[in-house]
C-alpha cells in the first residue's frame, strides 16, 4: 500500500507515469526483500498508484489526459470534481482490498521474495551501499515541488506549460546541492525529454491527418448519433 500511495503522490504531483517506475523501483526492491514479499506483486502495487484515481479521477492534476480536453471541450483542470472525488473514494478501498487479497494468495502458495527467483539481490546491495552515507532531502522539502505545481495550476490558474516550467526550475534550485554529477543529470534529463516530445508530436500529427480524411467525418457522424446517453457515444471510439 505504501508503494501504491507513493506512486499516486508522484503522478498527482505531475510526474509522468513512465518516469515513476524508474523512481520507485530502487525504493520498492529493498522493501519487498525485507518484508519477504514476492517481487511479481510489485505490479499489483505499482499500477493502481499510477493509472487509476490519479490518472482519470482526481481533479486538478496536470496529467496530459486532463489538460488536452481543455482546448477542445472547454473544460478546466478541475472539471467533474465531484464525480472524480466520489469515484476516488470508492476505488481506493477496492484497490487496498485487492492488494491484501493478492498478498494472502501468495502467502498461501508459499511464495516469498527469494523463492520466486528474484535475481536483483546484488543490485539491491549495491544500491543500499550507494545511498548509505549520502545526504538526502527530507520529506517536507521533497513535497514542495508537487505542492507548488498543484497550487499554481489550481489556485492561481496558471497555464500548465508555465506551471511545469516554474516547478522544474524550483526543483532544480531546491535539490541542486543533493545532486553529485550535475552536468550528467542535466544532459540525461534533456536527452530523455526528446523521445516523449517526438512521440507526442507524431501521435498528434497522425491524428490530425486522420481527422482530415472524408472517412473520419462519416465515422464521426455515426458515433455522435448513437442513441442514448452521450457517454455511450464517447465510450465506443475509446474502446475501438
Tab-separated table of N, CA and C in Angstrom, residues 47-112:
chain	number	residue	atom	x	y	z
A	47	UNK	N	0.775	-0.377	-10.406
A	47	UNK	CA	-0.220	0.052	-11.397
A	47	UNK	C	-1.399	0.816	-10.784
A	48	UNK	N	-1.985	0.361	-9.669
A	48	UNK	CA	-3.078	1.145	-9.069
A	48	UNK	C	-2.655	2.557	-8.669
A	49	UNK	N	-1.387	2.718	-8.305
A	49	UNK	CA	-0.920	4.031	-7.883
A	49	UNK	C	-0.731	5.010	-9.020
A	50	UNK	N	-0.381	4.499	-10.218
A	50	UNK	CA	-0.091	5.412	-11.334
A	50	UNK	C	-1.247	5.563	-12.312
A	51	UNK	N	-2.114	4.561	-12.416
A	51	UNK	CA	-3.050	4.546	-13.547
A	51	UNK	C	-4.504	4.340	-13.144
A	52	UNK	N	-4.868	4.768	-11.945
A	52	UNK	CA	-6.284	4.651	-11.561
A	52	UNK	C	-6.817	6.025	-11.137
A	53	UNK	N	-6.870	6.283	-9.850
A	53	UNK	CA	-7.542	7.500	-9.390
A	53	UNK	C	-6.764	8.779	-9.691
A	54	UNK	N	-5.425	8.741	-9.729
A	54	UNK	CA	-4.684	9.972	-10.057
A	54	UNK	C	-4.645	10.216	-11.561
A	55	UNK	N	-4.879	9.181	-12.334
A	55	UNK	CA	-4.799	9.313	-13.788
A	55	UNK	C	-6.117	9.789	-14.392
A	56	UNK	N	-7.224	9.295	-13.874
A	56	UNK	CA	-8.504	9.571	-14.537
A	56	UNK	C	-9.614	10.058	-13.605
A	57	UNK	N	-9.351	10.221	-12.322
A	57	UNK	CA	-10.440	10.547	-11.397
A	57	UNK	C	-10.221	11.842	-10.624
A	58	UNK	N	-9.127	11.935	-9.895
A	58	UNK	CA	-8.908	13.117	-9.050
A	58	UNK	C	-8.802	14.385	-9.897
A	59	UNK	N	-9.502	15.452	-9.517
A	59	UNK	CA	-9.424	16.714	-10.262
A	59	UNK	C	-8.128	17.474	-9.960
A	60	UNK	N	-7.792	18.395	-10.859
A	60	UNK	CA	-6.674	19.292	-10.614
A	60	UNK	C	-5.319	18.768	-10.995
A	61	UNK	N	-5.252	17.583	-11.615
A	61	UNK	CA	-3.959	17.005	-11.969
A	61	UNK	C	-3.425	17.615	-13.267
A	62	UNK	N	-2.102	17.773	-13.387
A	62	UNK	CA	-1.513	18.294	-14.627
A	62	UNK	C	-1.284	17.203	-15.675
A	63	UNK	N	-1.828	16.014	-15.455
A	63	UNK	CA	-1.648	14.913	-16.401
A	63	UNK	C	-2.183	15.301	-17.775
A	64	UNK	N	-1.554	14.774	-18.813
A	64	UNK	CA	-1.889	15.154	-20.183
A	64	UNK	C	-3.340	14.835	-20.535
A	65	UNK	N	-3.877	13.742	-19.993
A	65	UNK	CA	-5.261	13.378	-20.294
A	65	UNK	C	-6.257	14.326	-19.633
A	66	UNK	N	-5.790	15.122	-18.678
A	66	UNK	CA	-6.648	16.128	-18.049
A	66	UNK	C	-6.462	17.496	-18.698
A	67	UNK	N	-5.320	17.704	-19.359
A	67	UNK	CA	-5.008	19.005	-19.947
A	67	UNK	C	-5.495	19.122	-21.386
A	68	UNK	N	-5.304	18.083	-22.194
A	68	UNK	CA	-5.660	18.143	-23.613
A	68	UNK	C	-7.126	18.497	-23.857
A	69	UNK	N	-8.102	17.931	-23.098
A	69	UNK	CA	-9.512	18.270	-23.366
A	69	UNK	C	-9.850	19.751	-23.171
A	70	UNK	N	-9.023	20.494	-22.442
A	70	UNK	CA	-9.327	21.895	-22.167
A	70	UNK	C	-9.499	22.696	-23.459
A	71	UNK	N	-8.637	22.441	-24.427
A	71	UNK	CA	-8.681	23.193	-25.684
A	71	UNK	C	-9.864	22.803	-26.557
A	72	UNK	N	-10.358	21.571	-26.413
A	72	UNK	CA	-11.389	21.067	-27.312
A	72	UNK	C	-12.775	21.020	-26.676
A	73	UNK	N	-12.818	20.748	-25.392
A	73	UNK	CA	-14.106	20.629	-24.703
A	73	UNK	C	-14.384	21.816	-23.780
A	74	UNK	N	-13.427	22.772	-23.752
A	74	UNK	CA	-13.564	23.986	-22.932
A	74	UNK	C	-13.804	23.650	-21.457
A	75	UNK	N	-13.080	22.644	-21.004
A	75	UNK	CA	-13.143	22.249	-19.594
A	75	UNK	C	-12.059	22.991	-18.813
A	76	UNK	N	-11.960	22.696	-17.536
A	76	UNK	CA	-10.881	23.207	-16.699
A	76	UNK	C	-10.178	22.012	-16.059
A	77	UNK	N	-9.082	22.268	-15.370
A	77	UNK	CA	-8.352	21.154	-14.732
A	77	UNK	C	-9.143	20.532	-13.592
A	78	UNK	N	-10.175	21.227	-13.120
A	78	UNK	CA	-10.979	20.694	-12.014
A	78	UNK	C	-12.390	20.310	-12.462
A	79	UNK	N	-12.596	20.174	-13.768
A	79	UNK	CA	-13.919	19.763	-14.259
A	79	UNK	C	-14.292	18.376	-13.736
A	80	UNK	N	-15.567	18.196	-13.431
A	80	UNK	CA	-16.028	16.907	-12.919
A	80	UNK	C	-15.440	16.566	-11.564
A	81	UNK	N	-15.200	17.599	-10.748
A	81	UNK	CA	-14.526	17.396	-9.463
A	81	UNK	C	-15.319	16.466	-8.542
A	82	UNK	N	-16.628	16.676	-8.465
A	82	UNK	CA	-17.450	15.897	-7.527
A	82	UNK	C	-17.429	14.416	-7.871
A	83	UNK	N	-17.712	14.102	-9.146
A	83	UNK	CA	-17.741	12.686	-9.537
A	83	UNK	C	-16.340	12.073	-9.441
A	84	UNK	N	-15.303	12.879	-9.695
A	84	UNK	CA	-13.938	12.385	-9.580
A	84	UNK	C	-13.570	12.033	-8.148
A	85	UNK	N	-13.967	12.883	-7.216
A	85	UNK	CA	-13.676	12.635	-5.799
A	85	UNK	C	-14.464	11.424	-5.291
A	86	UNK	N	-15.734	11.328	-5.701
A	86	UNK	CA	-16.574	10.202	-5.271
A	86	UNK	C	-16.010	8.883	-5.783
A	87	UNK	N	-15.628	8.841	-7.072
A	87	UNK	CA	-15.075	7.602	-7.622
A	87	UNK	C	-13.740	7.250	-6.972
A	88	UNK	N	-12.961	8.266	-6.606
A	88	UNK	CA	-11.694	8.016	-5.908
A	88	UNK	C	-11.945	7.373	-4.552
A	89	UNK	N	-12.924	7.911	-3.821
A	89	UNK	CA	-13.279	7.359	-2.510
A	89	UNK	C	-13.751	5.908	-2.635
A	90	UNK	N	-14.440	5.610	-3.740
A	90	UNK	CA	-14.940	4.251	-3.959
A	90	UNK	C	-13.803	3.307	-4.362
A	91	UNK	N	-12.912	3.776	-5.246
A	91	UNK	CA	-11.913	2.878	-5.833
A	91	UNK	C	-10.771	2.545	-4.882
A	92	UNK	N	-10.369	3.483	-4.007
A	92	UNK	CA	-9.217	3.231	-3.128
A	92	UNK	C	-9.444	2.016	-2.219
A	93	UNK	N	-10.595	1.876	-1.537
A	93	UNK	CA	-10.810	0.663	-0.724
A	93	UNK	C	-10.775	-0.622	-1.563
A	94	UNK	N	-11.259	-0.549	-2.807
A	94	UNK	CA	-11.225	-1.731	-3.680
A	94	UNK	C	-9.781	-2.110	-4.005
A	95	UNK	N	-8.959	-1.103	-4.281
A	95	UNK	CA	-7.550	-1.351	-4.583
A	95	UNK	C	-6.829	-1.938	-3.371
A	96	UNK	N	-7.108	-1.397	-2.192
A	96	UNK	CA	-6.482	-1.909	-0.967
A	96	UNK	C	-6.919	-3.348	-0.700
A	97	UNK	N	-8.221	-3.618	-0.950
A	97	UNK	CA	-8.727	-4.988	-0.780
A	97	UNK	C	-7.994	-5.939	-1.715
A	98	UNK	N	-7.794	-5.518	-2.962
A	98	UNK	CA	-7.130	-6.404	-3.918
A	98	UNK	C	-5.671	-6.661	-3.525
A	99	UNK	N	-4.984	-5.628	-3.044
A	99	UNK	CA	-3.596	-5.804	-2.615
A	99	UNK	C	-3.512	-6.849	-1.496
A	100	UNK	N	-4.413	-6.753	-0.521
A	100	UNK	CA	-4.449	-7.732	0.579
A	100	UNK	C	-4.798	-9.131	0.070
A	101	UNK	N	-5.741	-9.176	-0.872
A	101	UNK	CA	-6.147	-10.457	-1.456
A	101	UNK	C	-4.978	-11.121	-2.186
A	102	UNK	N	-4.258	-10.331	-3.007
A	102	UNK	CA	-3.125	-10.873	-3.769
A	102	UNK	C	-2.004	-11.335	-2.848
A	103	UNK	N	-1.772	-10.564	-1.773
A	103	UNK	CA	-0.711	-10.923	-0.828
A	103	UNK	C	-1.057	-12.212	-0.077
A	104	UNK	N	-2.291	-12.333	0.388
A	104	UNK	CA	-2.713	-13.544	1.114
A	104	UNK	C	-2.663	-14.770	0.206
A	105	UNK	N	-3.047	-14.580	-1.057
A	105	UNK	CA	-3.000	-15.705	-2.004
A	105	UNK	C	-1.558	-16.156	-2.234
A	106	UNK	N	-0.634	-15.171	-2.317
A	106	UNK	CA	0.782	-15.502	-2.491
A	106	UNK	C	1.326	-16.230	-1.260
A	107	UNK	N	0.890	-15.811	-0.069
A	107	UNK	CA	1.335	-16.461	1.169
A	107	UNK	C	0.838	-17.899	1.242
A	108	UNK	N	-0.400	-18.141	0.801
A	108	UNK	CA	-0.943	-19.494	0.810
A	108	UNK	C	-0.174	-20.406	-0.136
A	109	UNK	N	0.337	-19.830	-1.224
A	109	UNK	CA	1.112	-20.610	-2.189
A	109	UNK	C	2.565	-20.789	-1.746
A	110	UNK	N	2.921	-20.148	-0.638
A	110	UNK	CA	4.288	-20.247	-0.150
A	110	UNK	C	5.272	-19.402	-0.933
A	111	UNK	N	4.784	-18.379	-1.619
A	111	UNK	CA	5.653	-17.528	-2.428
A	111	UNK	C	6.338	-16.490	-1.543
A	112	UNK	N	7.647	-16.349	-1.713
A	112	UNK	CA	8.411	-15.343	-0.991
A	112	UNK	C	9.298	-14.602	-1.975
